[in-house]
Coordinates of C-alpha atoms in Angstrom, one line a residue:
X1 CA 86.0 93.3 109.0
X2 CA 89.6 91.8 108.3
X3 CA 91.7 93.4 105.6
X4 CA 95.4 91.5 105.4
X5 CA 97.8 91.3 102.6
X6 CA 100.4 88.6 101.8
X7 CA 103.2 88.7 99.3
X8 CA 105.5 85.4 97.8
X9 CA 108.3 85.6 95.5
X10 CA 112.2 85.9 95.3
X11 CA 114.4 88.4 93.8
X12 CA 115.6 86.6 90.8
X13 CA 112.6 83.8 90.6
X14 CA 110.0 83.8 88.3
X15 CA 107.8 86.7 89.5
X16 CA 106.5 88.1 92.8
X17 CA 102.5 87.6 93.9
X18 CA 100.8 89.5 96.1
X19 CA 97.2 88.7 97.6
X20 CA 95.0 90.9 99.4
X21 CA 92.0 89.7 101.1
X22 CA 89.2 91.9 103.2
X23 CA 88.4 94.9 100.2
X24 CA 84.5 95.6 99.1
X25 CA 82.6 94.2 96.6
X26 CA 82.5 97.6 93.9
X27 CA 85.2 99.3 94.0
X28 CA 86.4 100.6 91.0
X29 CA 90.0 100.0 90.0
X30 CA 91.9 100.3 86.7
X31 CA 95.5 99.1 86.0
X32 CA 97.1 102.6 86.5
X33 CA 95.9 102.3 89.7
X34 CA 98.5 99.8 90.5
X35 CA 101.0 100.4 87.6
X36 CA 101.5 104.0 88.3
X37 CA 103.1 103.2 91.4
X38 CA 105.2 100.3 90.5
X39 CA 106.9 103.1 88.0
X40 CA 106.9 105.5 90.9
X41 CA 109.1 102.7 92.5
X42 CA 111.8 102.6 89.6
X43 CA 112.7 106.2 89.7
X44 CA 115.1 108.2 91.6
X45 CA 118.8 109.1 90.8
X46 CA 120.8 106.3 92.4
X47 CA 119.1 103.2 91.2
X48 CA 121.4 100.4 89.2
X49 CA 120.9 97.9 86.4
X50 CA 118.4 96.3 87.2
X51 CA 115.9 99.1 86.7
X52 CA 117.1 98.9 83.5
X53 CA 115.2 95.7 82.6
X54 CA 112.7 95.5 84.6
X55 CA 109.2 97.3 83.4
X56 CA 106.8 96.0 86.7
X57 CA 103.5 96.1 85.4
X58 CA 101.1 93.9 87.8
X59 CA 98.6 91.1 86.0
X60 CA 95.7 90.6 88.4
X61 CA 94.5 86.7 88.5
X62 CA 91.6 86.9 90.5
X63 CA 89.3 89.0 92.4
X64 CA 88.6 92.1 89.7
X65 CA 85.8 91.8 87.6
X66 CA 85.2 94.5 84.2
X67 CA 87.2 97.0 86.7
X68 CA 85.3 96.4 90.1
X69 CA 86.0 94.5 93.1
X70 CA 84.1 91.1 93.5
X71 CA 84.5 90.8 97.4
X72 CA 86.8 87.7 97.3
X73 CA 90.9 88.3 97.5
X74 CA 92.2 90.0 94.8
X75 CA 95.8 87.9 93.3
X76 CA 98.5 89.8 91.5
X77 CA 101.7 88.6 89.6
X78 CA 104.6 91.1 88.6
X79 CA 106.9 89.5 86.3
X80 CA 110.8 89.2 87.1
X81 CA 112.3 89.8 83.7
X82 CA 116.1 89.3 85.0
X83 CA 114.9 85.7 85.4
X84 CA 115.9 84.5 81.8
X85 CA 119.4 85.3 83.8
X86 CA 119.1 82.9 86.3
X87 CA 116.5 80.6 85.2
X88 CA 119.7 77.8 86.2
X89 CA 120.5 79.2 89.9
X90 CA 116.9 80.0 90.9
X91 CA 114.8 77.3 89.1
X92 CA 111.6 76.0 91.0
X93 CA 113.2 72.3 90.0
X94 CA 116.5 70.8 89.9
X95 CA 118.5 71.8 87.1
X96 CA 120.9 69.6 85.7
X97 CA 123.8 72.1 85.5
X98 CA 126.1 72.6 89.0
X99 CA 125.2 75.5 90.2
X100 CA 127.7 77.1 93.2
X101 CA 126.5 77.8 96.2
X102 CA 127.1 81.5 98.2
X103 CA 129.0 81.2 101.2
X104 CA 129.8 85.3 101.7
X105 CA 127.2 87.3 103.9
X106 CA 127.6 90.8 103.5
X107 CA 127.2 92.7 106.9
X108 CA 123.8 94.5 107.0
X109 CA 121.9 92.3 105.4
X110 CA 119.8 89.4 106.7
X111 CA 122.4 86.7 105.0
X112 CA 123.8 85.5 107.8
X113 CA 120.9 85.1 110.5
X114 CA 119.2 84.0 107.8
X115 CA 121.7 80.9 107.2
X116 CA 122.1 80.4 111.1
X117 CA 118.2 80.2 111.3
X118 CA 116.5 78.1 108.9
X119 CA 120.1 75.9 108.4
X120 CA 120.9 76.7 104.7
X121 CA 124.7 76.4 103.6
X122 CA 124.0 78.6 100.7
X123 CA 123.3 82.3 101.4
X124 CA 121.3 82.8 98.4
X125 CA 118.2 81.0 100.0
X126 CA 117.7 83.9 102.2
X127 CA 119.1 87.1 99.9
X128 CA 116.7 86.5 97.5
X129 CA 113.3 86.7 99.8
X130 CA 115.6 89.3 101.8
X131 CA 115.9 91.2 99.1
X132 CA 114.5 94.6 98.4
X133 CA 112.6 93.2 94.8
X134 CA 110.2 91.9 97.6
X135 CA 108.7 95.6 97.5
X136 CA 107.3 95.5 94.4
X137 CA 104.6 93.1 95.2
X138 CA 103.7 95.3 98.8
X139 CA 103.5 98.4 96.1
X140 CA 101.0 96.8 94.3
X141 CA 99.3 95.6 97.0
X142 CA 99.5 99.4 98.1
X143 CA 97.7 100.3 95.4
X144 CA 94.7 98.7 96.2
X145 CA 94.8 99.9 99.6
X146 CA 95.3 103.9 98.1
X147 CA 92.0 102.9 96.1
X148 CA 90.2 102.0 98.9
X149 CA 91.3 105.0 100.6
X150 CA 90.8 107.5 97.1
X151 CA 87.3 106.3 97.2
X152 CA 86.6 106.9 101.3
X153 CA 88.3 110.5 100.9
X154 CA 92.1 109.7 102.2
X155 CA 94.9 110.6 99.5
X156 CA 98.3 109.2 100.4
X157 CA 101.7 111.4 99.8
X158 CA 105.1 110.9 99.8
X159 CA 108.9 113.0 99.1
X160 CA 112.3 113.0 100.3
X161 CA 114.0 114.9 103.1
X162 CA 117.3 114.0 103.2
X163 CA 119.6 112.1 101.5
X164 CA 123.4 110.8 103.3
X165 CA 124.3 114.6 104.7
X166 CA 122.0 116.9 102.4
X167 CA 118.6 117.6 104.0
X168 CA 115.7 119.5 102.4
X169 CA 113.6 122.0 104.4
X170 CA 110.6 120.0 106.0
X171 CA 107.5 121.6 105.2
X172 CA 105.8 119.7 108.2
X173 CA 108.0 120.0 111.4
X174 CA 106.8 122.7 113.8
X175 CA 109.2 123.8 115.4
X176 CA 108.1 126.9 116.7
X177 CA 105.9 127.9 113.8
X178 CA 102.2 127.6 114.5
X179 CA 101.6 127.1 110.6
X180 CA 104.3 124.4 109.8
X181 CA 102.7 121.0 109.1
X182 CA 99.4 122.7 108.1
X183 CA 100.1 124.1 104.7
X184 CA 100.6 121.1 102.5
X185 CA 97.9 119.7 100.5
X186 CA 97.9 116.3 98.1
X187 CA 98.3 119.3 94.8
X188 CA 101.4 120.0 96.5
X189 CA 103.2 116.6 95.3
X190 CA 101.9 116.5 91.7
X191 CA 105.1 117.3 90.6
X192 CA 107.6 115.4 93.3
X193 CA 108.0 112.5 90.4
X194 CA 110.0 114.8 88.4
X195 CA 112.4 115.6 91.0
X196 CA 115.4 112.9 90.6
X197 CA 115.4 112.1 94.1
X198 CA 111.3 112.8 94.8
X199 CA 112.4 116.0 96.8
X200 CA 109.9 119.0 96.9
X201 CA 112.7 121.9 97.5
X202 CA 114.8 122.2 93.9
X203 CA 118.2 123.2 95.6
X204 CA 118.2 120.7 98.3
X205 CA 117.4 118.1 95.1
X206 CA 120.1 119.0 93.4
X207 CA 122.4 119.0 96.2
X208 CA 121.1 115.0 96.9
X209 CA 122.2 113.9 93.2
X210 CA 125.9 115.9 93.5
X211 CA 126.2 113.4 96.9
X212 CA 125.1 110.7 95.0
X213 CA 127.0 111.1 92.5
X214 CA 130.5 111.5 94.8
X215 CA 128.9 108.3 97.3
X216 CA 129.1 106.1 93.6
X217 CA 132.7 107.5 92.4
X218 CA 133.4 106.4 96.1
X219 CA 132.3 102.5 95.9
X220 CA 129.7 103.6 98.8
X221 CA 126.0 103.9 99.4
X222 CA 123.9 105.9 100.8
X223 CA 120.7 106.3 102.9
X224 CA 118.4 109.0 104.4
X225 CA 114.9 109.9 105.0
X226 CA 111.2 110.1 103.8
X227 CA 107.6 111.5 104.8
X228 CA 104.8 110.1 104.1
X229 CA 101.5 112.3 104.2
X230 CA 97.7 111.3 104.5
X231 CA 95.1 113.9 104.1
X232 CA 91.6 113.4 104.1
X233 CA 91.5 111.1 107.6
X234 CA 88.7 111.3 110.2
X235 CA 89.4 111.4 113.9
X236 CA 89.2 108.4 115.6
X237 CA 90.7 105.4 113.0
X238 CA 92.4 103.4 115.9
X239 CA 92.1 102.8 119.1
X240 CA 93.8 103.7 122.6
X241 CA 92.2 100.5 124.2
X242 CA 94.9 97.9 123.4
X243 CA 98.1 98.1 122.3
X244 CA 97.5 96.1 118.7
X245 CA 95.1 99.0 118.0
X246 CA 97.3 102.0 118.8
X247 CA 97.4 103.0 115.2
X248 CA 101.0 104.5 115.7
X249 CA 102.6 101.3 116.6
X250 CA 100.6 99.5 113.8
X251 CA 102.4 102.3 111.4
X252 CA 105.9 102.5 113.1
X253 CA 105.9 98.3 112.5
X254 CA 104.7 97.9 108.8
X255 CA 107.8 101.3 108.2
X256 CA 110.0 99.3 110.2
X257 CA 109.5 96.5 107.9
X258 CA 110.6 97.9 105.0
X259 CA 114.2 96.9 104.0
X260 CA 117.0 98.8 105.3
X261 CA 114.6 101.1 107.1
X262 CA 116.2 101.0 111.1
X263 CA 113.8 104.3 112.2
X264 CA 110.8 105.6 111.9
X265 CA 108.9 109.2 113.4
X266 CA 105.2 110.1 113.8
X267 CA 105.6 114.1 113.4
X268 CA 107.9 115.5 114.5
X269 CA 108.9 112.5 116.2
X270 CA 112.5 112.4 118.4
X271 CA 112.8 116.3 118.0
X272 CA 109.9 116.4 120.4
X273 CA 112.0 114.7 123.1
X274 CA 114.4 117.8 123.4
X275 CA 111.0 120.4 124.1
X276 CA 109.7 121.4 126.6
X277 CA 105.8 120.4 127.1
X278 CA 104.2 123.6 125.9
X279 CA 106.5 123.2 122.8
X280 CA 105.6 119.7 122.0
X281 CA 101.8 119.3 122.1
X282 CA 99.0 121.0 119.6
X283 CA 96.3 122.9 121.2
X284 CA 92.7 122.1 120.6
X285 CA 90.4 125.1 119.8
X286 CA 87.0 125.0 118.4
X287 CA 84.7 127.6 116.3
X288 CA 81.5 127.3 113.8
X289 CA 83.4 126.8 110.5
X290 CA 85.7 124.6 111.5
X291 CA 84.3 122.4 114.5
X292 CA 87.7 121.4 116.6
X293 CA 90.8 122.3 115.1
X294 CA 94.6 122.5 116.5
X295 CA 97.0 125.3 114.7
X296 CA 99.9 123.1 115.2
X297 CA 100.7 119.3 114.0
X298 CA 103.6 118.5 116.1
X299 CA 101.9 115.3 117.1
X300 CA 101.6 114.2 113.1
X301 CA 98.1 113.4 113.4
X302 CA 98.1 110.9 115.8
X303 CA 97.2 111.0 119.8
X304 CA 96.8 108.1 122.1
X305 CA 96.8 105.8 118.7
X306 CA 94.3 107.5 117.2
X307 CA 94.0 110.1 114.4
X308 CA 93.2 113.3 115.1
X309 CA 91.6 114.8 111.7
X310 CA 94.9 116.5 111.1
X311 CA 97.3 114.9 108.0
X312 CA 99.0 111.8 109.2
X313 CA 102.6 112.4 109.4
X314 CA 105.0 109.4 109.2
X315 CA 108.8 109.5 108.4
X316 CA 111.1 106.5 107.5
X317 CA 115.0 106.7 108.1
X318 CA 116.6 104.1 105.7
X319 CA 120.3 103.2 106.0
X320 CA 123.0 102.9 103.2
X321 CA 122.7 99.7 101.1
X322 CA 124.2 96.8 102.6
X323 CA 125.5 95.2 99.2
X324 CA 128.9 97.3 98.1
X325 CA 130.3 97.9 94.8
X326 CA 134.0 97.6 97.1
X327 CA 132.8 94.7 99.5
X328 CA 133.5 95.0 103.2
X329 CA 134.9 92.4 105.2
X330 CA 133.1 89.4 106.0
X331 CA 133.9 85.5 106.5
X332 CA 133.4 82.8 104.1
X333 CA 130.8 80.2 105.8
X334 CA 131.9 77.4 104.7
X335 CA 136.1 77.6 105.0
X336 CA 135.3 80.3 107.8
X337 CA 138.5 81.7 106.6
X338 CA 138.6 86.0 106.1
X339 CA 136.8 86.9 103.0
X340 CA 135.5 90.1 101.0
X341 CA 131.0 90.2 101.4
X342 CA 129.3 89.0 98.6
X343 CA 129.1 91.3 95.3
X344 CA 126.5 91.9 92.9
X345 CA 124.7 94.2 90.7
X346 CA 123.2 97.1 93.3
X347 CA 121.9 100.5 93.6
X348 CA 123.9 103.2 95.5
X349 CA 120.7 104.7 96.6
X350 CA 117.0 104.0 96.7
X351 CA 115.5 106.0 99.2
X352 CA 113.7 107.9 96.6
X353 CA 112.0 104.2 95.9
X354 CA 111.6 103.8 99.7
X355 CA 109.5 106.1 99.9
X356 CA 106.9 105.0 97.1
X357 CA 107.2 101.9 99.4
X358 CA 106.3 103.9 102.7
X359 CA 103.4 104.8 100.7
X360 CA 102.3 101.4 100.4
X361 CA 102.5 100.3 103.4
X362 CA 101.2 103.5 105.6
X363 CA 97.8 102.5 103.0
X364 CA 97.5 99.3 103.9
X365 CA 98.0 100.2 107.5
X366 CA 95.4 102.7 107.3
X367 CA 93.3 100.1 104.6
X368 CA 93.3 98.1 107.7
X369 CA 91.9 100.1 110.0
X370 CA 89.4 101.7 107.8
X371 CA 87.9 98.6 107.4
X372 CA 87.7 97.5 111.1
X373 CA 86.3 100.6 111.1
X374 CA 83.1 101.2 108.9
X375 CA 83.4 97.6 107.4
X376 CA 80.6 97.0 104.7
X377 CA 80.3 94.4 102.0
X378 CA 79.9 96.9 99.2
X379 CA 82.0 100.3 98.7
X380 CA 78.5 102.3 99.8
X381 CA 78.0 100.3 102.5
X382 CA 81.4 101.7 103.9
X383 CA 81.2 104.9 102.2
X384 CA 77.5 105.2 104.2
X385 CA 79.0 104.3 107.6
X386 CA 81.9 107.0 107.4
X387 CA 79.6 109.4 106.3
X388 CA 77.1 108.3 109.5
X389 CA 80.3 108.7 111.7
X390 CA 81.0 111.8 110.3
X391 CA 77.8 113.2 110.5
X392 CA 77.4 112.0 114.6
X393 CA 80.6 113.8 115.1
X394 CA 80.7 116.9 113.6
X395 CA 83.8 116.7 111.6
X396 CA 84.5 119.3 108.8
X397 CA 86.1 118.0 105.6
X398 CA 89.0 120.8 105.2

């Protein structure tokens, strides 16, 4: 059973569209399922203007029925409200006003590749699908993945652990604890949103919007880190027989892909290659109440690309913001003389937004697999198989 998603749609065009083809007939959906997240995506100390006008709300086109999955792809459009702003430079059709091309890639982003590549003088042909706006529609899609997931027992997490220097105690690294990365449950994150930077430790939160703050007086930007959290998963959802099935690799690529992101960990990730073996893998232990268990989570969930029954730990490092509110050196393509990189309207920080979109994209990864996994037609024909697979292998909802 196939479950893919695609998105279209450029920063400052019309709108973005995202299509999602491979869910069950039946599942029930409501718009809050996809426009809570969209909001989630606005927030965080950091973000710029264009927050300010933009209120994403997803219109679903196809696929939904009186609140229920039909079985065909479902379509969803999010409006670009900044486009009455550039209705002239990012028109569909020719316009008949002259509008000036961009010839200033800003390091760090994909401008310049981009250009080389597909043979565009103007640099704006590739910001504007290059652009982190993009997310919206894989945040929506998202949601329809965390639905899917809601109604198979998974619940999908996310919060901030660091931001440019400040870092927040992780609840989930092990370390040496035996309890770390077992405590945390989905109730734990009800009330992440109301941090300003989605942190779950208060002081470490206010100590990410005071460097903020100093990176934005400074003309800079800044980046950091996120974990994202699944509870709920059964063992086995992956494979160890190829490598397009490890389900680590399948979740280190769709992190990866998010913009800006250049790292990504599966529990506690590079610290494990500075342990020594007995410090770096989770024991397996079994009794009556629990079936087998582990007391650690060092792996994050995951061994030999499959789950474990244990959360799913995944953590994204995101860089600063390539665009700059004081420009860095850069080269104008079409004089190739010595220029300043390309300004224009930006955040100085959105990793509390990145990881709403590591959200979205660890669902759709684990959507995915769920599906090859159980398949089914009908939510109950999927719900019926997990339940089977559970039942043939012992496994104990915590």
């Amino acid at each position: 059973m196939s479950f893919r998603f695609v998105t279209a749609g450029e920063s400052h065009g019309p709108g973005l569209t995202a299509i999602v083809e491979g869910l069950p007939a039946g599942l029930e959906l409501s718009p809050e399922d996809i426009d809570a997240d969209l909001a989630r995506r606005q927030l965080g100390h950091g973000r710029g203007g264009r927050m300010k006008i933009e209120k994403d709300r997803a219109q679903v086109t196809a696929g939904v029925r009186h609140g229920r999955t039909l079985g065909s792809p479902v379509a969803m459009w999010i409006e670009n409200r900044d486009y009455q702003n550039w209705e002239e430079r990012m028109n569909p059709w020719p316009v008949a006003a002259e509008v000036d091309e961009v010839h200033l890639p800003r390091p760090g982003h994909a401008d310049l590749a981009g250009i080389q590549k597909f043979g565009h003088t103007d640099v704006r042909n590739v910001l504007e699908r290059a652009s982190a706006r993009e997310t919206a529609a894989r945040v929506a899609a998202g949601g329809l993945a965390k639905a899917l997931l809601r109604a198979l027992g998974v619940e999908v997490r996310s919060h901030v652990t660091r931001i440019g220097s400040v870092t927040a105690p992780s609840p989930t690294a092990s370390g040496s604890d035996p309890s770390a990365g077992r405590g945390l449950t989905p109730s734990d994150f009800d009330g992440v949103d109301e941090s300003p930077v989605r942190s779950l430790d208060a002081k470490a939160s206010q100590a990410m919007v005071a460097e903020i703050d100093a990176a934005r007086k400074a003309n800079e930007s800044l980046g950091g880190e996120f974990e994202v959290i699944a509870f709920g998963l059964v063992p086995g959802i992956g494979s160890h027989v190829s490598s397009e099935q490890r389900l680590d690799g399948r979740l280190a690529q769709a992190v990866m892909s998010i913009q800006a992101l250049k790292g990504v960990g599966i529990g506690d990730g590079f610290a494990l290659a500075g342990r020594v073996g007995s410090q770096a893998h989770d024991e397996i232990f079994w009794s009556e109440e629990q079936g087998y268990n582990r007391e650690t989570n060092r792996a994050g969930g995951v061994e030999g690309g499959m789950t474990t029954g244990d959360p799913l730990i995944v953590t994204g490092a995101m860089k600063p913001l390539p665009t700059l509110t004081k420009p860095l050196r850069s080269v104008d393509t079409e004089t190739k003389e010595p220029a300043q990189a390309l300004r224009e309207r930006t955040d100085s920080c959105t990793v509390p937004a990145a990881g709403v979109v590591g959200e979205a994209m660890v669902a759709l990864v684990l959507a995915a697999a769920y599906r090859e996994k159980f398949g089914g037609d009908h939510i109950d024909d999927a719900g019926g198989a997990l339940r089977a697979y559970e039942d043939r292998i012992g496994w104990r909802r915590a």
